[in-house]
Coordinates of C-alpha atoms and ligand atoms in Angstrom, one line a residue:
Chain A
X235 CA 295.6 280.4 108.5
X236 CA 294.1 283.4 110.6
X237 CA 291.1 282.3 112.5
X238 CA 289.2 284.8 111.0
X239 CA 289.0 283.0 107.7
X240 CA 289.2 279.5 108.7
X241 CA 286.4 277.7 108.1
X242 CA 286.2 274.2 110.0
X243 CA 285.4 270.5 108.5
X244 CA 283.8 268.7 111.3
X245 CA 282.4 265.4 111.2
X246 CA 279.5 264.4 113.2
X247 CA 278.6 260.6 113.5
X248 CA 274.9 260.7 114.9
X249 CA 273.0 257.6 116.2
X250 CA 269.8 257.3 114.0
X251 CA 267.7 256.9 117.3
X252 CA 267.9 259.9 118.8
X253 CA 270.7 262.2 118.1
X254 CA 269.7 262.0 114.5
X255 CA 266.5 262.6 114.5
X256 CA 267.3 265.6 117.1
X257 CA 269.4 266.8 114.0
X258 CA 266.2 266.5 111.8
X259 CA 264.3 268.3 114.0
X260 CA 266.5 271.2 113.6
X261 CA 266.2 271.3 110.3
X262 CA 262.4 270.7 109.8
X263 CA 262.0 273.4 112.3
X264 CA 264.3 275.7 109.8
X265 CA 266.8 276.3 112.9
X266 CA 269.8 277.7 111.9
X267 CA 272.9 276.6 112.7
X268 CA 276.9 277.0 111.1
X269 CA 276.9 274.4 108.2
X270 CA 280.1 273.5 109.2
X271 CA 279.3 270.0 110.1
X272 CA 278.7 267.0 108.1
X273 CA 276.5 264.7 109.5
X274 CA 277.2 260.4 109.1
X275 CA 274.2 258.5 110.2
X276 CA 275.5 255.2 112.9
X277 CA 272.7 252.8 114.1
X278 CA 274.4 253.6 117.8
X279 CA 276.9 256.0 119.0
X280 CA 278.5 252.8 120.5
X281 CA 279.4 251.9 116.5
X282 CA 281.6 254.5 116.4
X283 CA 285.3 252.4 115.9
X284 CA 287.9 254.8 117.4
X285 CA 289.7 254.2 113.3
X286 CA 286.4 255.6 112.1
X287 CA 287.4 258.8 114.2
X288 CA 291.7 258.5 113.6
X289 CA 290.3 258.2 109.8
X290 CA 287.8 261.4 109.6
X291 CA 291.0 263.5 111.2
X292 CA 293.8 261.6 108.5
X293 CA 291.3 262.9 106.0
X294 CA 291.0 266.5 106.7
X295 CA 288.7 266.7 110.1
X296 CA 289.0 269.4 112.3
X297 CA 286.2 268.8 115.0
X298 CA 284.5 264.9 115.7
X299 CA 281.2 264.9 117.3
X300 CA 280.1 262.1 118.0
X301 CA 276.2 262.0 119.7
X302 CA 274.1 259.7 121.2
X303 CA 270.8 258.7 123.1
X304 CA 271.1 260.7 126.7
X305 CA 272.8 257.8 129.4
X306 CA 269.5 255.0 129.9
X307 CA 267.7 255.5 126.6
X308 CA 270.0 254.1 124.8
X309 CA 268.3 251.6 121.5
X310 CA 270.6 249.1 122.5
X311 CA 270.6 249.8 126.3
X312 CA 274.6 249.7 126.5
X313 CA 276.3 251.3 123.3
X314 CA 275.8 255.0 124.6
X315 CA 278.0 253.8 127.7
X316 CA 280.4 251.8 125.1
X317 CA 280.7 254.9 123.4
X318 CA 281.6 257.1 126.4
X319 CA 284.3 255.2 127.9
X320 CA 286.1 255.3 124.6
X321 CA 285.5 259.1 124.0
X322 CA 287.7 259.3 127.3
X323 CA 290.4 256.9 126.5
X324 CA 291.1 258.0 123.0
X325 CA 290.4 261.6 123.9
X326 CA 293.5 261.3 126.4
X327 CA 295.6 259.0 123.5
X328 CA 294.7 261.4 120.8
X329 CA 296.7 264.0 122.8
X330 CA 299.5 261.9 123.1
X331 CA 299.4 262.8 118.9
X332 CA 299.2 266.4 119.5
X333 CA 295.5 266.4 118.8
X334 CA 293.8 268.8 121.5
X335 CA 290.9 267.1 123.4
X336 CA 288.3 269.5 122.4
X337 CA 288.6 268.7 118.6
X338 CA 286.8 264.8 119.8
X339 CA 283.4 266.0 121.5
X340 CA 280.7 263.4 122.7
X341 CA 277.2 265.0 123.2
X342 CA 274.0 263.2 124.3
X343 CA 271.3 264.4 122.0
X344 CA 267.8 263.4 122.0
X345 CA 264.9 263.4 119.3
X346 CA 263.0 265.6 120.7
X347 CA 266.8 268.4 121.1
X348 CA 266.5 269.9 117.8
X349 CA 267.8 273.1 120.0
X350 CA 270.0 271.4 121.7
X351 CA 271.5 270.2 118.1
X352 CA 271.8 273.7 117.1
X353 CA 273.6 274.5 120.3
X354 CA 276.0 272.1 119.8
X355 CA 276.9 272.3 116.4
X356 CA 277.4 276.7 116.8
X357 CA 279.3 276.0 120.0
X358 CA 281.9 273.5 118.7
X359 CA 282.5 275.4 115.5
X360 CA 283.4 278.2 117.1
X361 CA 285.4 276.2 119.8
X362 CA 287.4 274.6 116.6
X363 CA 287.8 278.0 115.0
X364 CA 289.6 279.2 117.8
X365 CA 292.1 276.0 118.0
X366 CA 292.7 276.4 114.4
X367 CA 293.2 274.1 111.6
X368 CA 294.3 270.7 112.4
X369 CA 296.9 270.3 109.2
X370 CA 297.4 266.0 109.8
X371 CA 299.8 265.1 106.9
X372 CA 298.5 263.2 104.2
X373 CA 301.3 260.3 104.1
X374 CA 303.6 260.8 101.1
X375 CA 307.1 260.3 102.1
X376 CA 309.0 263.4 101.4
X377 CA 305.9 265.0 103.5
X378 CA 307.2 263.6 106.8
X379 CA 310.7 263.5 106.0
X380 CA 311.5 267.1 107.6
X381 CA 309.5 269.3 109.5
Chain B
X282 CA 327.2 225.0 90.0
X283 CA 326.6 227.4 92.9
X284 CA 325.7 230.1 90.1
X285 CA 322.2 228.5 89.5
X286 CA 321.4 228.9 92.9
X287 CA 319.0 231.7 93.7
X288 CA 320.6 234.3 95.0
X289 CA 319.3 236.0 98.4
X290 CA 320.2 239.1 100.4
X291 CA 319.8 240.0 104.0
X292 CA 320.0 243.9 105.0
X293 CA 319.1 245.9 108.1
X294 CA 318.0 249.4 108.5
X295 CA 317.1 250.9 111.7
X296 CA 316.3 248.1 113.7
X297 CA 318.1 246.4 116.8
X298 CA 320.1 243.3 115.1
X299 CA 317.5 241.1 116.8
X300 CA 316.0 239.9 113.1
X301 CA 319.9 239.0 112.7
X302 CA 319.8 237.1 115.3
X303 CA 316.7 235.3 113.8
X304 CA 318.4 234.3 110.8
X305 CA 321.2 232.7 113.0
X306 CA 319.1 230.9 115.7
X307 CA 317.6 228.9 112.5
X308 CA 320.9 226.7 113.7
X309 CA 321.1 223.8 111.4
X310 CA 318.4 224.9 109.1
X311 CA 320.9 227.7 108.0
X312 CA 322.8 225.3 106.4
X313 CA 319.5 224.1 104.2
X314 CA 318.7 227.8 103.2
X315 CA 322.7 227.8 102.2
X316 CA 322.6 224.5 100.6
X317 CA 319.5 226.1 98.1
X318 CA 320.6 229.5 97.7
X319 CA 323.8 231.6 97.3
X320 CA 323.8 234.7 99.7
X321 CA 325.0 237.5 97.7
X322 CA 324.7 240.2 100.3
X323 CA 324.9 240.3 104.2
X324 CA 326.5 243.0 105.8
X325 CA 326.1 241.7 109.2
X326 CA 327.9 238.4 108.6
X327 CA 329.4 238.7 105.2
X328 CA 331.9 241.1 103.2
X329 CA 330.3 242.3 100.3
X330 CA 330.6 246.1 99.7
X331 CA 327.4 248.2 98.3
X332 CA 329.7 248.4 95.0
X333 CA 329.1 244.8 94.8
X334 CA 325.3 244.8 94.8
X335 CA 325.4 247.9 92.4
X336 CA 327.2 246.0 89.8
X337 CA 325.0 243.0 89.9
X338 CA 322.5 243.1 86.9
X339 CA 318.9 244.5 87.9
X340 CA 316.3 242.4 89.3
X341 CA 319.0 239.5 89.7
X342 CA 318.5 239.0 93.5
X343 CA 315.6 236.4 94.0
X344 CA 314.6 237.5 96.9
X345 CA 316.0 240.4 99.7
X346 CA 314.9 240.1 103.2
X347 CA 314.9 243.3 104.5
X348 CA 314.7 244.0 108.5
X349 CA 314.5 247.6 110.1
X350 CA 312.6 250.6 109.8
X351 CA 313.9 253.3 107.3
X352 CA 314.7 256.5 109.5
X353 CA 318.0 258.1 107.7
X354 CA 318.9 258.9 104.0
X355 CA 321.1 255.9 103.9
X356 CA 318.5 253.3 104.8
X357 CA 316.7 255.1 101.9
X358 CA 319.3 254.8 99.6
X359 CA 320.1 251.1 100.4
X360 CA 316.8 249.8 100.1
X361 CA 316.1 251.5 96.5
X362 CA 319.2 250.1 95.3
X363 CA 318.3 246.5 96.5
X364 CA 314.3 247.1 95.2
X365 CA 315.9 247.6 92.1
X366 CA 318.2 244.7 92.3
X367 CA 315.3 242.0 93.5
X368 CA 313.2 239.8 92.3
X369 CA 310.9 239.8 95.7
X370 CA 311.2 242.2 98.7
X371 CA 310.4 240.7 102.0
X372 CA 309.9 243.3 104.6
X373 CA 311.4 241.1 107.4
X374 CA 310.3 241.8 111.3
X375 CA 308.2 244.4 113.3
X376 CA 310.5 247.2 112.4
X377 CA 310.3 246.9 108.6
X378 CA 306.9 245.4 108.7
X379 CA 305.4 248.1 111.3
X380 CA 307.6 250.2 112.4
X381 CA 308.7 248.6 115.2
X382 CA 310.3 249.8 118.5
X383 CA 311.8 252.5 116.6
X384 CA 309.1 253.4 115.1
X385 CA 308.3 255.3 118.7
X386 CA 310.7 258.1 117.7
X387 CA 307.6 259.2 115.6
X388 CA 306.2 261.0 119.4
X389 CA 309.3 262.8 118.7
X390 CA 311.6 264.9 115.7
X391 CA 315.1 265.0 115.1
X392 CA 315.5 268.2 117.3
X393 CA 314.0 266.3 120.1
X394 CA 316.0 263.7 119.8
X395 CA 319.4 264.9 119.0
X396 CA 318.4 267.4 122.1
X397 CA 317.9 264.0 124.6
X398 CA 320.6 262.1 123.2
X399 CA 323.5 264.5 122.4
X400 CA 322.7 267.2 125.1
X401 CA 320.2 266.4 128.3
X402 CA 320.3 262.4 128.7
X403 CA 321.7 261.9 132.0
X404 CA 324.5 260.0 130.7
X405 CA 325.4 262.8 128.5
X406 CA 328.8 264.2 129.0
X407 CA 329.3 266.8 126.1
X408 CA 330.6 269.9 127.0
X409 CA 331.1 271.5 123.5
X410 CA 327.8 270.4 122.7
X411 CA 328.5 268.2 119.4
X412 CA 326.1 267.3 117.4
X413 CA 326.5 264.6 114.4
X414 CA 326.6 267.1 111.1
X415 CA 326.2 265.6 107.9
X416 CA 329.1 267.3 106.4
X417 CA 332.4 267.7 107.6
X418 CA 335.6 268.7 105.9
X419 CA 339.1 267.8 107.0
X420 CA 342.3 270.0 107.3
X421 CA 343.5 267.8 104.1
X422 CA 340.2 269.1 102.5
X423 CA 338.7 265.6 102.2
X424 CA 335.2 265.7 103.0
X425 CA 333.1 263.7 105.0
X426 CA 329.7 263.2 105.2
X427 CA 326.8 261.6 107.5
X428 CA 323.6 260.2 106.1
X429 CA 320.7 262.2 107.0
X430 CA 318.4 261.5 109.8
X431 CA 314.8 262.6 109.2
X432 CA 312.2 263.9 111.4
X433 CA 309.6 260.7 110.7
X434 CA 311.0 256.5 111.1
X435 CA 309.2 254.9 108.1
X436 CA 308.0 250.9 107.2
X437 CA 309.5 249.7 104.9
X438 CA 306.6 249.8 102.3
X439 CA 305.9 253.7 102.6
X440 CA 309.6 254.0 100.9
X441 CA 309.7 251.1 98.3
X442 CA 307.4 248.2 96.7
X443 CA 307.4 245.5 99.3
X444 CA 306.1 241.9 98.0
X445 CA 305.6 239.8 101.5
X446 CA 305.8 240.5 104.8
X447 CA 307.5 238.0 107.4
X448 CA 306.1 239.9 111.1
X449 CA 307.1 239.3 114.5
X450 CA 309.8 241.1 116.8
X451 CA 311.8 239.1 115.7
X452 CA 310.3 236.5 113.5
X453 CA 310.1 233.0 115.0
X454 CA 311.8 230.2 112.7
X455 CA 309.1 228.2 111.7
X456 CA 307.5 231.3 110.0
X457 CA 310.9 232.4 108.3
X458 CA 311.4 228.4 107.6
X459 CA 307.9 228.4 105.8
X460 CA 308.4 231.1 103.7
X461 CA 311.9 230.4 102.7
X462 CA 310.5 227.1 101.5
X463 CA 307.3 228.7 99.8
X464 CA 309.9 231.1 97.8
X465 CA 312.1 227.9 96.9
X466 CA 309.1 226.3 95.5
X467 CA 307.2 229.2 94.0
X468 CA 304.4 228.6 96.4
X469 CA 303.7 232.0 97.6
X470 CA 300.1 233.6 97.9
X471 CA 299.3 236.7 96.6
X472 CA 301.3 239.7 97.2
X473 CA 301.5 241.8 99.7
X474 CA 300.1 238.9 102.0
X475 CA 301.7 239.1 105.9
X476 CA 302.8 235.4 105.9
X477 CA 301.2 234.3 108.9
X478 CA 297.9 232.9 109.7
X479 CA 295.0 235.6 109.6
X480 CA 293.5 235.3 112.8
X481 CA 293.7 236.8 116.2
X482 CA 296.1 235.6 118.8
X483 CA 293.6 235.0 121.3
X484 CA 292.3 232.3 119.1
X485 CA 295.4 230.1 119.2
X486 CA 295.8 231.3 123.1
X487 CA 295.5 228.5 125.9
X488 CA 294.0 231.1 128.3
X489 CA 291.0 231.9 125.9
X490 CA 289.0 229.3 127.7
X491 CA 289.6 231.0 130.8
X492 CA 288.2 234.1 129.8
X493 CA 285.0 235.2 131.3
X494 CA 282.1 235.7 128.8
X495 CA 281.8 239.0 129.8
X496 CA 285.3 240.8 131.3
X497 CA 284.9 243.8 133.2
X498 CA 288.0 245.7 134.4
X499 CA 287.9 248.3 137.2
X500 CA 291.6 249.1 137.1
X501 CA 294.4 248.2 134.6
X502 CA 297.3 246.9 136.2
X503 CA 301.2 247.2 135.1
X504 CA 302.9 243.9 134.7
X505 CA 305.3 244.9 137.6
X506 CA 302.6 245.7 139.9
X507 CA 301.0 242.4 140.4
X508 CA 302.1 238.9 140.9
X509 CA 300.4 237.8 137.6
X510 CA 298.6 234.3 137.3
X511 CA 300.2 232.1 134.9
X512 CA 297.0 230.3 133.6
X513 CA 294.2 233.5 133.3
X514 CA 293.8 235.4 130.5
X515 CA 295.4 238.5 131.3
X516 CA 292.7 241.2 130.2
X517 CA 290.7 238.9 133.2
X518 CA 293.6 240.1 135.6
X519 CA 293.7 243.9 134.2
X520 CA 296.7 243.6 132.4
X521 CA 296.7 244.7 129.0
X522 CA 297.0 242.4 126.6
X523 CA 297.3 242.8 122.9
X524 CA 296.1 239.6 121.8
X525 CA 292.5 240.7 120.8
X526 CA 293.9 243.1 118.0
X527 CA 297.2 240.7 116.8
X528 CA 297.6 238.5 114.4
X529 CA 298.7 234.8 115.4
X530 CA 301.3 232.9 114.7
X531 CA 304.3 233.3 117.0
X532 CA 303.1 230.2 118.8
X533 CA 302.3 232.4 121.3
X534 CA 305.5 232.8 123.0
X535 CA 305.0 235.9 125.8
X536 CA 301.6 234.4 126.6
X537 CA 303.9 231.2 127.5
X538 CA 306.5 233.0 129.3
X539 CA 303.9 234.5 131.6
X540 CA 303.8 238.0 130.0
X541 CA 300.7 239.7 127.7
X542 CA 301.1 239.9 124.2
X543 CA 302.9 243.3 123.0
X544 CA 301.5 243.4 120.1
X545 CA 304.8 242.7 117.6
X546 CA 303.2 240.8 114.5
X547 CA 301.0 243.6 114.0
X548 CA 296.8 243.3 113.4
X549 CA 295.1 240.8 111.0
X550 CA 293.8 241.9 107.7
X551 CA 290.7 243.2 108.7
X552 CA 292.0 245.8 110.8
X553 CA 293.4 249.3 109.3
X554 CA 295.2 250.7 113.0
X555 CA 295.4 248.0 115.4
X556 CA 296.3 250.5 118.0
X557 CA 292.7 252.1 117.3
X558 CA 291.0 248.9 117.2
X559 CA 292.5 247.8 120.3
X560 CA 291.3 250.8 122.2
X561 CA 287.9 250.4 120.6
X562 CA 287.9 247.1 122.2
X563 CA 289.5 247.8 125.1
X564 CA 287.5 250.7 126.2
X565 CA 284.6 248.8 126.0
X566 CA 285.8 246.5 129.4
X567 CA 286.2 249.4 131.3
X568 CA 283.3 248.3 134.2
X569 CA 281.5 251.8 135.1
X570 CA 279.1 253.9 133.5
X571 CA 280.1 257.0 135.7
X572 CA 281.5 259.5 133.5
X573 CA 284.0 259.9 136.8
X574 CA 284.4 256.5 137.8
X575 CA 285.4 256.2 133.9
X576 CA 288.0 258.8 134.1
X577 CA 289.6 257.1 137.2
X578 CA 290.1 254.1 135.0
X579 CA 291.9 255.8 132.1
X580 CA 293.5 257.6 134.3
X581 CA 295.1 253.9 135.5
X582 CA 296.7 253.7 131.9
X583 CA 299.4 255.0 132.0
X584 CA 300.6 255.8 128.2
X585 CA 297.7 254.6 125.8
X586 CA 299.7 255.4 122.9
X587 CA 302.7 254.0 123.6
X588 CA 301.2 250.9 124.7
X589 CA 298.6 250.5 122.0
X590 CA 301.0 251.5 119.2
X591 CA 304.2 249.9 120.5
X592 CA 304.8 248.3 117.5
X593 CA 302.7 250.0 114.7
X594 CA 302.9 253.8 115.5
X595 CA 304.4 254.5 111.7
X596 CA 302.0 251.8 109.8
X597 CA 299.1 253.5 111.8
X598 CA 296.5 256.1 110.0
X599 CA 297.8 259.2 111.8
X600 CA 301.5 257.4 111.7
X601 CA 303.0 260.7 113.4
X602 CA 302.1 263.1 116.5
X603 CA 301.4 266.1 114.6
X604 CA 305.2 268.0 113.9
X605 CA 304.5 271.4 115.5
X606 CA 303.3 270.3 118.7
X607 CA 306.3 268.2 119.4
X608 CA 308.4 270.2 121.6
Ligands
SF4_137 S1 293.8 238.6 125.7 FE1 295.9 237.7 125.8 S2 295.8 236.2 127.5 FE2 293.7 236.7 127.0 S3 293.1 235.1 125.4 FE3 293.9 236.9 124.3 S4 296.1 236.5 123.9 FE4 295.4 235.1 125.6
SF4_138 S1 302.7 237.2 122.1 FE1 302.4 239.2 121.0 S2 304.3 240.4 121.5 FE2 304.7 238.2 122.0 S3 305.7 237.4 120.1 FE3 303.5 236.9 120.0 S4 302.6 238.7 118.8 FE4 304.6 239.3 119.5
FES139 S1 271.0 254.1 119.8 FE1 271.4 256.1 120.3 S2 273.3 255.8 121.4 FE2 272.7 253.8 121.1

């Protein structure tokens, strides 16, 4: 698929705290921003199980975003750092799978960032454009069996 | 009469003979599981042909314990054949269960791995090049043929129906004891259960005591790189140790021979990737909440997905690295 006419999936797990009400802002402000993202409310960022992530790319994912409280403001004081140490271990793992770093992006958002939302969600769909689709095979046998 | 004895067969696919080995280290025991059943098929240790199992009347095999991963077209073919002729399929060690040590080949494709093994492997000497083809004829005009090897190693239950799973690399006796037993007397759970207990290994462990309440690790250290302690949890020492996302069961045998748990009998039912869920429980140790301190840390493990998938990398969600970037 050309780049051109690709148009990305990409997940977004948002903490309710801040990051998704930074994502409401947008909208109630009528920002605009590529649609391309669809948006799971977590009570945390530091919820997000690394199989929730290997999960959303099985199923047809392109980009992950996964966003949080900025570093100290976390709800739960620690998940926001929970969160970032495992962005940077399975980031470096998921490459190990052929799955390019960029398509896993951790963002601090806060309520009061509905630009910064906007930002975000413009920047990485384009970034995702340009790495293409990520085609993970679904799992039927004859699927894997030869390249 | 020896006819009324249930009839059980033993087969191995890709796999390293070690689940052979299993079945003969039962020592004396063997000769209880001969005494109740009649072994019909055996390759390892027996001379029955395929032709025999194909002439035996469907679904007449109680029970086929089935060890390896599938990874060619004959492993396919073989294990059809003896789902067809059985009763129960037992998916029998790591390798059929998970994937198993084979199951690594999934980082790679054939054309990787015919390259490394038939062309650039230091011990290599092939000046012709050779590779295995699947089809050869002779100057009689007899033709000869190789089983296909595929680009993916599969568990056994992504290529046929599998009723129970007996895990561990290899499977300790008292496990493959209890569930010979359970068979014998129809006492088996539901299907598709892994038949050992459903709890973590750091439960049954004797160094869970001796883990702090709250472990922070600044640098994870390789087994060879320290003089380990033989009484301290190991994630309390920086080593990596799988115990957190594996199911119990093997009586803990590593942990008792001074070395972390691997990770061979696979996670507990609650867990969908245990390589996944042991980095999302891993990661969280990691003592720094400097995004550069951080990246120091990973940057002390060496080969996360090797490591954290050692056994499971084809029963995991993504169960591959993605074909066209292997290279
Ligand atoms: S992490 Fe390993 S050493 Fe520590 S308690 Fe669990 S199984 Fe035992
Ligand atoms: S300690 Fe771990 S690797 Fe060793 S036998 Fe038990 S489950 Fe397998
Ligand atoms: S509540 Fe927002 S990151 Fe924890």
């Amino acid at each position: 698929m050309s780049s051109e006419n690709f148009d990305p999936t990409l997940i977004g797990f948002l903490c309710t705290w801040c990051s998704y009400t930074g994502a409401d802002l947008a909208g109630t402000a009528r920002m605009t921003y590529s649609p391309n993202i669809r948006i799971i409310r977590v009570m945390c960022s530091g919820r997000v199980d690394p199989q929730f992530v290997i999960k959303a790319f099985k199923e047809g994912a392109d980009g992950i975003l996964i966003s949080g409280c900025h570093p100290g403001d976390c709800h739960y004081k620690e998940g926001n750092y929970k969160a970032l140490r495992r962005h940077r271990l399975l980031r470096k793992m998921l490459e190990q799978f052929g799955i390019e770093k960029e398509r896993l992006r951790l963002e601090w958002v806060s309520a009061a960032e509905g630009a910064k939302f906007q930002n975000v969600c413009d920047e990485f769909t384009e970034q995702i454009k340009e790495l293409g689709p990520l085609n993970i095979m679904k799992g039927d046998i004859n699927e894997y069996r030869e390249a | 009469m020896s006819t009324e004895k249930p009839k059980v067969a033993f087969y191995w696919c890709a796999s390293c003979g070690g689940c052979e080995e299993a079945v003969i280290d039962l020592a004396e025991d063997i000769l209880k599981v001969t005494a109740a059943v009649d072994i019909v098929f055996w390759p390892v240790a027996m001379d029955f042909k395929k032709t025999d199992v194909e002439a035996m009347e469907d679904g007449s095999i109680a029970v086929s314990f089935i060890n390896g991963a599938v990874r060619n077209s004959e492993q396919e073919e073989m294990v059809n054949l003896l789902r067809r002729k059985s009763g129960l399929v037992v998916a029998f060690g790591s390798c059929s269960h998970l994937g198993g040590i084979p199951g690594l080949a999934n980082f790679w494709n054939r054309k990787t791995i015919f390259n490394s093994s038939y062309h650039t492997s230091p011990s290599t000497d092939n000046p012709e090049g050779t590779i295995p083809q699947e089809k050869h004829i002779m100057e009689d005009g007899k033709e000869l043929t190789l089983p296909r090897f595929y680009d993916t190693v599969y568990t056994l239950d992504q290529v046929i129906d599998v009723d129970y799973y007996l895990p561990g690399c290899a499977p300790p006796k008292h496990l493959i004891m209890t569930a010979i037993t359970a068979i014998l007397e129809g006492k088996l759970p539901s299907k598709g259960a892994v038949l050992s207990p459903n709890k973590s290994l750091c439960d049954d462990c004797g160094r869970n005591d001796s883990k702090p309440e709250k472990l922070a690790i600044k640098a994870v250290k390789r087994p060879w790189e320290v003089e380990m302690d033989n009484e301290k949890c190991f994630l309390a020492q920086g080593i990596i140790c799988m115990g957190p996302a594996t199911r119990s069961g093997c009586e803990e045998r590593c942990i008792l021979g001074n070395m972390p748990c691997r990770g061979c009998f696979g996670p507990t039912d609650q867990v969908y990737d245990q390589g996944a869920k042991f980095l999302g429980a891993f990661a969280s140790l990691l003592d720094s909440d400097d995004e550069e301190e951080i990246e120091k840390i990973v940057n002390t493990i060496v080969d996360p997905a090797g490591t954290f998938y050692r056994f499971s990398l084809p029963s995991s969600i993504l169960r591959r690295k993605r074909m066209e970037t292997v290279k």
